[in-house]
PDB file of C-alpha atoms in Angstrom:
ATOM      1  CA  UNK A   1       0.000   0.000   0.000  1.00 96.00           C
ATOM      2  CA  UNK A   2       2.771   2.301   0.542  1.00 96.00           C
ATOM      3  CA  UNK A   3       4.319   1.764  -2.464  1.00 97.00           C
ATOM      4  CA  UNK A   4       1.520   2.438  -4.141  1.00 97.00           C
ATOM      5  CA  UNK A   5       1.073   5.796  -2.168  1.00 97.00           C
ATOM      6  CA  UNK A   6       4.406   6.760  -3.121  1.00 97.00           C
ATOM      7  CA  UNK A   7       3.605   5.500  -7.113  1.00 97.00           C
ATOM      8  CA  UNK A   8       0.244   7.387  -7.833  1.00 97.00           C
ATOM      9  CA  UNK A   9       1.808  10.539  -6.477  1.00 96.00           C
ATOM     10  CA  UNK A  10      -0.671  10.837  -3.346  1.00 97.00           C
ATOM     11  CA  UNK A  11       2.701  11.050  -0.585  1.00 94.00           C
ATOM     12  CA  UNK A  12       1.887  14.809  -0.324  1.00 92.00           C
ATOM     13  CA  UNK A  13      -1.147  15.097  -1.542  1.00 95.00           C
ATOM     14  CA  UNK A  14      -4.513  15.260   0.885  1.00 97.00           C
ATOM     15  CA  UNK A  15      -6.966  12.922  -0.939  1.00 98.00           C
ATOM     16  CA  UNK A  16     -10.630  11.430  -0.297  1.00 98.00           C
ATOM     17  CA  UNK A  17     -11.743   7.707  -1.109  1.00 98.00           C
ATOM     18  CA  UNK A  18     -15.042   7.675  -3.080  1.00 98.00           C
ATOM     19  CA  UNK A  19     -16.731   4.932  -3.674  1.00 97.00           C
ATOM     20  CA  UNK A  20     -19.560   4.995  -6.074  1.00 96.00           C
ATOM     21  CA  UNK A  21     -20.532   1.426  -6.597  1.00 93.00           C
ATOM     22  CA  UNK A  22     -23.038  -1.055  -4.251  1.00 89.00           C
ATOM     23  CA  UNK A  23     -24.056  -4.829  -4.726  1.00 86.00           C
ATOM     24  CA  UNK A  24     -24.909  -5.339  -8.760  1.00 85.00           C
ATOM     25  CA  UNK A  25     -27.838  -6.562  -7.319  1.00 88.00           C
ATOM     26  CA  UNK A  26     -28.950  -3.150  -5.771  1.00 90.00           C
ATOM     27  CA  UNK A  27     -28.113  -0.492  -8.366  1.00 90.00           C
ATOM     28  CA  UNK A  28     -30.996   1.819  -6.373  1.00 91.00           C
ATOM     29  CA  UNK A  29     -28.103   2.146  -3.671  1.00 92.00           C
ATOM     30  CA  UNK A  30     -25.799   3.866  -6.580  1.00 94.00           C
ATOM     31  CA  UNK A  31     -25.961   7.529  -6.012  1.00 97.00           C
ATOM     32  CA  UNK A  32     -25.675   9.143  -9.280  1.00 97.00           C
ATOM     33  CA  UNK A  33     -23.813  12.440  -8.616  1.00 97.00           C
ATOM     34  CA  UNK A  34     -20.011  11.127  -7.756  1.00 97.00           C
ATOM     35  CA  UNK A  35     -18.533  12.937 -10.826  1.00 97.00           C
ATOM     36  CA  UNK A  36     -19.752  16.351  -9.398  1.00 97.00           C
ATOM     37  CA  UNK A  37     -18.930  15.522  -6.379  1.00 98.00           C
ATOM     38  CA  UNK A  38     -15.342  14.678  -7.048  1.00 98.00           C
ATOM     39  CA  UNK A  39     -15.157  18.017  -9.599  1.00 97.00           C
ATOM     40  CA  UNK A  40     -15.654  19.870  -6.322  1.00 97.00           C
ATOM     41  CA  UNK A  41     -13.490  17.972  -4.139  1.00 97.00           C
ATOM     42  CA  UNK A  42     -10.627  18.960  -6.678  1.00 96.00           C
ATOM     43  CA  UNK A  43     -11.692  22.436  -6.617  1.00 95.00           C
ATOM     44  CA  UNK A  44     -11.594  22.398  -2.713  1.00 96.00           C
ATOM     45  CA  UNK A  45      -7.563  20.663  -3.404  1.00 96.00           C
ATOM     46  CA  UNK A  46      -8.443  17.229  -2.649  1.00 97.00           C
ATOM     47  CA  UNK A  47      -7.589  14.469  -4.889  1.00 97.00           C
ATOM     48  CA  UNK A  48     -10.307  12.231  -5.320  1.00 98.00           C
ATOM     49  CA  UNK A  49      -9.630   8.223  -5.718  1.00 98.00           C
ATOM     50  CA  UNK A  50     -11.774   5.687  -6.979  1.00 98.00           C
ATOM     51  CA  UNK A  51     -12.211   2.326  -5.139  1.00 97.00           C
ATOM     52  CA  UNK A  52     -13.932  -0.821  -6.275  1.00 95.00           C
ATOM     53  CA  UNK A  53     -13.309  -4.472  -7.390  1.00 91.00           C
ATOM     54  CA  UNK A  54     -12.348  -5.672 -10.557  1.00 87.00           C
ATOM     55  CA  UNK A  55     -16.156  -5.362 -11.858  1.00 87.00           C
ATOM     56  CA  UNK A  56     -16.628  -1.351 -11.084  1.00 93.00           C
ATOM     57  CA  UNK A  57     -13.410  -0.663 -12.898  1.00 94.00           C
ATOM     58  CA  UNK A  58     -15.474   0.657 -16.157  1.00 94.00           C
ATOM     59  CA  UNK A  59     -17.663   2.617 -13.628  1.00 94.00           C
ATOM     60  CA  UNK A  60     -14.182   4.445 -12.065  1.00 95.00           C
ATOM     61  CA  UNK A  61     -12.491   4.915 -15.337  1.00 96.00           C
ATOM     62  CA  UNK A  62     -15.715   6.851 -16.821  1.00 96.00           C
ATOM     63  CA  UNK A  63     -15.750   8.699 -13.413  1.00 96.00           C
ATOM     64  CA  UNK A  64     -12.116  10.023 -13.189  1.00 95.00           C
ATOM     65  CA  UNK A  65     -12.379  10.949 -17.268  1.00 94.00           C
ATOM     66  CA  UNK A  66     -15.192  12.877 -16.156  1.00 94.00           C
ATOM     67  CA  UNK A  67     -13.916  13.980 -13.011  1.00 93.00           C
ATOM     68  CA  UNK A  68     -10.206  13.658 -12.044  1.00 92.00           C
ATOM     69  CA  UNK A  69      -8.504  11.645  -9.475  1.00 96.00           C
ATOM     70  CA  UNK A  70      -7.137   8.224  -9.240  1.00 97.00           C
ATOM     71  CA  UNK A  71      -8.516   4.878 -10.296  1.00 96.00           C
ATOM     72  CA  UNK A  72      -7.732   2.541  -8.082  1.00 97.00           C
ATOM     73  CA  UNK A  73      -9.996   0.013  -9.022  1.00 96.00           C
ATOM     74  CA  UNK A  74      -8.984  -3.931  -7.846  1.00 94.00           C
ATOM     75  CA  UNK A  75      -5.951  -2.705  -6.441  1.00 95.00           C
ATOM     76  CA  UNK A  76      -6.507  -3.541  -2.466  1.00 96.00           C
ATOM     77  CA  UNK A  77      -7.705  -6.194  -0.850  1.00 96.00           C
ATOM     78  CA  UNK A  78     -10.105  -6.129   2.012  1.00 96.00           C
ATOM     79  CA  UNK A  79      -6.927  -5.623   4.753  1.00 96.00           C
ATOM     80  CA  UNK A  80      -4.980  -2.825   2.194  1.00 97.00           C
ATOM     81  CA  UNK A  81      -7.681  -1.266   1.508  1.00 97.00           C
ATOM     82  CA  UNK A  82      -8.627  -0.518   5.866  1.00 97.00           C
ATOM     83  CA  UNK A  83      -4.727   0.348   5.762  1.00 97.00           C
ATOM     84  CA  UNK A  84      -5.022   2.356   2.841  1.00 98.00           C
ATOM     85  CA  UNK A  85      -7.891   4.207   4.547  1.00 97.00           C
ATOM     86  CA  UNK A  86      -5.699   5.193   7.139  1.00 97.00           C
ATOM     87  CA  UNK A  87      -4.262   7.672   4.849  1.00 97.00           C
ATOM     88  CA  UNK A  88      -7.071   9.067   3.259  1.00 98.00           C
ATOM     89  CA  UNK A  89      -8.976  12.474   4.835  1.00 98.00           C
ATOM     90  CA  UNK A  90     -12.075  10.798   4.592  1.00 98.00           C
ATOM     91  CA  UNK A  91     -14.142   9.048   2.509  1.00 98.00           C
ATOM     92  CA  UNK A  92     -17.672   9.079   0.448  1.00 98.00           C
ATOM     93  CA  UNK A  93     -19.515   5.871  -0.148  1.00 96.00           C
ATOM     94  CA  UNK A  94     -22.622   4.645  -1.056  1.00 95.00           C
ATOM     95  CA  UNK A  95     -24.024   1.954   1.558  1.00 92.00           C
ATOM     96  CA  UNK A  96     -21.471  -0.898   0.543  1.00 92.00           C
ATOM     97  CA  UNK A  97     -18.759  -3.702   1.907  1.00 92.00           C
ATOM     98  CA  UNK A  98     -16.202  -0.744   1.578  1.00 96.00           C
ATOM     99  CA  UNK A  99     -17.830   1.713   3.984  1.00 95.00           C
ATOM    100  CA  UNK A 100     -17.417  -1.180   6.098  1.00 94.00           C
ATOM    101  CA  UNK A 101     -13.934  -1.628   5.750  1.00 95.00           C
ATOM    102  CA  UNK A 102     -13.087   2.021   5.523  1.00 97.00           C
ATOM    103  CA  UNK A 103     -14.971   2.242   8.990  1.00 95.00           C
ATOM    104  CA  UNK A 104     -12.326   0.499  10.580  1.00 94.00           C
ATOM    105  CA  UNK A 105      -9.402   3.008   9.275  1.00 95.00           C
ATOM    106  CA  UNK A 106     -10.251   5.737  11.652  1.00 94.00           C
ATOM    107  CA  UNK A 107     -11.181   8.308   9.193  1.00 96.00           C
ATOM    108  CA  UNK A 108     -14.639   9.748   8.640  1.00 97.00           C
ATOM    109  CA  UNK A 109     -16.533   8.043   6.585  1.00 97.00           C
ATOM    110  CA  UNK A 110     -19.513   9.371   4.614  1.00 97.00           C
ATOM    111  CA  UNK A 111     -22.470   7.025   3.844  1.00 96.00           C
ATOM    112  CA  UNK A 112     -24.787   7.677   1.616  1.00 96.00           C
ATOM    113  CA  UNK A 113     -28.042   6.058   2.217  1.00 94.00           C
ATOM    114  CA  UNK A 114     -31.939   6.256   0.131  1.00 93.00           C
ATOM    115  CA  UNK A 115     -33.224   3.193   0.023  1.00 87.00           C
ATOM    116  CA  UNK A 116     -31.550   1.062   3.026  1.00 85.00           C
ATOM    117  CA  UNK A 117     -32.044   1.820   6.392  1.00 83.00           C
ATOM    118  CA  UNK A 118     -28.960   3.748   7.925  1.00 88.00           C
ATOM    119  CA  UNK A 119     -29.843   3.145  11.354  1.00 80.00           C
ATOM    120  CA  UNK A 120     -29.407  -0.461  10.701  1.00 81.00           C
ATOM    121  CA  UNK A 121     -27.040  -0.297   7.912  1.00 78.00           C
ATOM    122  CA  UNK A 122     -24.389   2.293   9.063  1.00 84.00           C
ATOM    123  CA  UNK A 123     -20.509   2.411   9.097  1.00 81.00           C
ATOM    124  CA  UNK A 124     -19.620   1.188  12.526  1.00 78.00           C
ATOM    125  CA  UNK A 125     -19.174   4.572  14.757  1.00 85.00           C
ATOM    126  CA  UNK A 126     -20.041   6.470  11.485  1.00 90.00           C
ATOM    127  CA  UNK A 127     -23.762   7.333  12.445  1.00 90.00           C
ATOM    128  CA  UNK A 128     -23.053  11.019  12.422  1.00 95.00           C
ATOM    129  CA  UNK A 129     -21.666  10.939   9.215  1.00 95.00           C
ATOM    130  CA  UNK A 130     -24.417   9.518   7.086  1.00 95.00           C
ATOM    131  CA  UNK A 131     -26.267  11.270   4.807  1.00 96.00           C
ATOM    132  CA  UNK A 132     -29.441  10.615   3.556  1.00 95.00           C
ATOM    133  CA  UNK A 133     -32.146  12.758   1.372  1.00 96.00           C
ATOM    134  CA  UNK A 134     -33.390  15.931   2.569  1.00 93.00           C
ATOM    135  CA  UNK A 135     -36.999  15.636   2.122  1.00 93.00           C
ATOM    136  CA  UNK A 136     -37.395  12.316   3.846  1.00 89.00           C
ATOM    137  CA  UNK A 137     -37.816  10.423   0.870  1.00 92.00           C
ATOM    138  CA  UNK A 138     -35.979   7.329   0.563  1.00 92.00           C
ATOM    139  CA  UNK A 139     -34.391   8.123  -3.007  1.00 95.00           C
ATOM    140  CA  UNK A 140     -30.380   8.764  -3.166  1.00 96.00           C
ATOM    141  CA  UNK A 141     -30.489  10.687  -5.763  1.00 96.00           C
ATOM    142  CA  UNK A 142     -32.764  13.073  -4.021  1.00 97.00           C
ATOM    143  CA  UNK A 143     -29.156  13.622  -2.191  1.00 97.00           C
ATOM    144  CA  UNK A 144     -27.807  16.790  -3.569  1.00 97.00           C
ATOM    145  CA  UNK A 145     -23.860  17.445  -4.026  1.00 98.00           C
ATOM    146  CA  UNK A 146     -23.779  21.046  -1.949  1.00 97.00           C
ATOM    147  CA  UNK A 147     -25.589  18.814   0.972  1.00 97.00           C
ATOM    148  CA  UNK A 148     -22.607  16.843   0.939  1.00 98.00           C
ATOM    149  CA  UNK A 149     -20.302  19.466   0.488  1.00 98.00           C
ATOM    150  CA  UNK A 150     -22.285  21.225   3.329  1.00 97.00           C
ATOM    151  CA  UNK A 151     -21.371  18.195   5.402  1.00 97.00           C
ATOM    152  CA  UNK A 152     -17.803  17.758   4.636  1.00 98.00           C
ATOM    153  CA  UNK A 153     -17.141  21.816   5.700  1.00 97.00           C
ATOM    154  CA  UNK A 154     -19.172  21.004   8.770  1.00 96.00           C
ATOM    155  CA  UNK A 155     -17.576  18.418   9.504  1.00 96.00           C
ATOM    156  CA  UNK A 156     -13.783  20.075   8.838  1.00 96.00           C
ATOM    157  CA  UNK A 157     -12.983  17.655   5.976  1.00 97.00           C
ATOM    158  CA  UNK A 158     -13.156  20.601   3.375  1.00 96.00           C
ATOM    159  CA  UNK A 159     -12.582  24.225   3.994  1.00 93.00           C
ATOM    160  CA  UNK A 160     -16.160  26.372   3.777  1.00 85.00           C
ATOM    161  CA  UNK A 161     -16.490  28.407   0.939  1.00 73.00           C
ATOM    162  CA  UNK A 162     -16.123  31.649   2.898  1.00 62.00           C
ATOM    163  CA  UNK A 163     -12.773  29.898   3.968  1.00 55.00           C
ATOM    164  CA  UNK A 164     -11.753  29.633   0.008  1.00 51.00           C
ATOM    165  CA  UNK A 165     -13.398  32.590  -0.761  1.00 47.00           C
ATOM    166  CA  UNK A 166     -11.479  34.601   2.074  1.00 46.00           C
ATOM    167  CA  UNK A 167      -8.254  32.873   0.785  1.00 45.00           C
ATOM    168  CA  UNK A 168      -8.896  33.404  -2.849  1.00 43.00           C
ATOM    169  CA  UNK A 169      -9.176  37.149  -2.241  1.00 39.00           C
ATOM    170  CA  UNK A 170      -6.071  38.096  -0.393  1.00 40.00           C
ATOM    171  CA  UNK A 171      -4.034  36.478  -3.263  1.00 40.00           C
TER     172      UNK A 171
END
């Protein structure tokens, strides 16, 4: 894992695991707005990189064309990728084996969750971190991408916008 820190360029770099895939069998778990998300993450100077098995690699690759970041599709297994986690500055899933895993690395972890029940289905000491739609429904993609970015600034993982915006000006 460290080697492949040190070989995608991340050794310096503050990054964010997303992970935009779920069981083939649930594709209603998929939220739909990872590209934008990751478009902003990049804007707020956080590389975004893509996790999945061998089966979401198509799914990644069309997300970091779109997007930016890192595919790292099939490259951990279920113990690299909790010690890869370690590293990260959080990460954004839908509700899936890898918020699981990445529960156990210490960071925050984001879950998305529509049509499963969080309360049941959460990261492990993650409940505060899950986000689910706004209006009650049980639809992800009623999940917009400023309520998670509203959520990450809360939360410290990304500067506010008045931060940037502050920033931005005295330059």
């Amino acid at each position: 894992v460290t080697q492949w820190i040190s070989d995608a360029g991340l050794d310096n770099r503050r990054f964010a695991i997303l992970h935009a895939g779920a069981s083939a069998a649930r594709p209603e778990k998929c939220w739909p707005r990872y590209a934008a998300l990751a478009a902003r993450l990049v804007e707020h100077d956080v590389t975004p990189v893509w996790i999945g098995g061998k089966g979401e690699r198509a799914q990644n690759a069309a997300l970091q064309t779109a997007s930016g970041g890192i595919d790292a599709s099939g490259c951990f297994s279920v113990a690299a990728l909790a010690f890869f986690g370690r590293t990260a500055a959080f990460a954004v899933t839908n509700d899936s084996g890898p918020m699981h895993i990445l529960s156990a690395s210490g960071i925050p972890v984001f879950g998305l969750f529509g049509p499963s029940n969080w309360r049941r289905n959460h990261a492990l000491g993650q409940q505060e971190n899950v986000i689910t739609p706004q209006d009650g429904s049980m639809l992800i993609d009623r999940i917009t991408v400023a309520q998670v970015i509203e959520r990450l600034e809360a939360t410290g993982c990304v500067a506010s916008s008045s931060d940037q915006s502050d920033s931005n000006s005295s330059v």
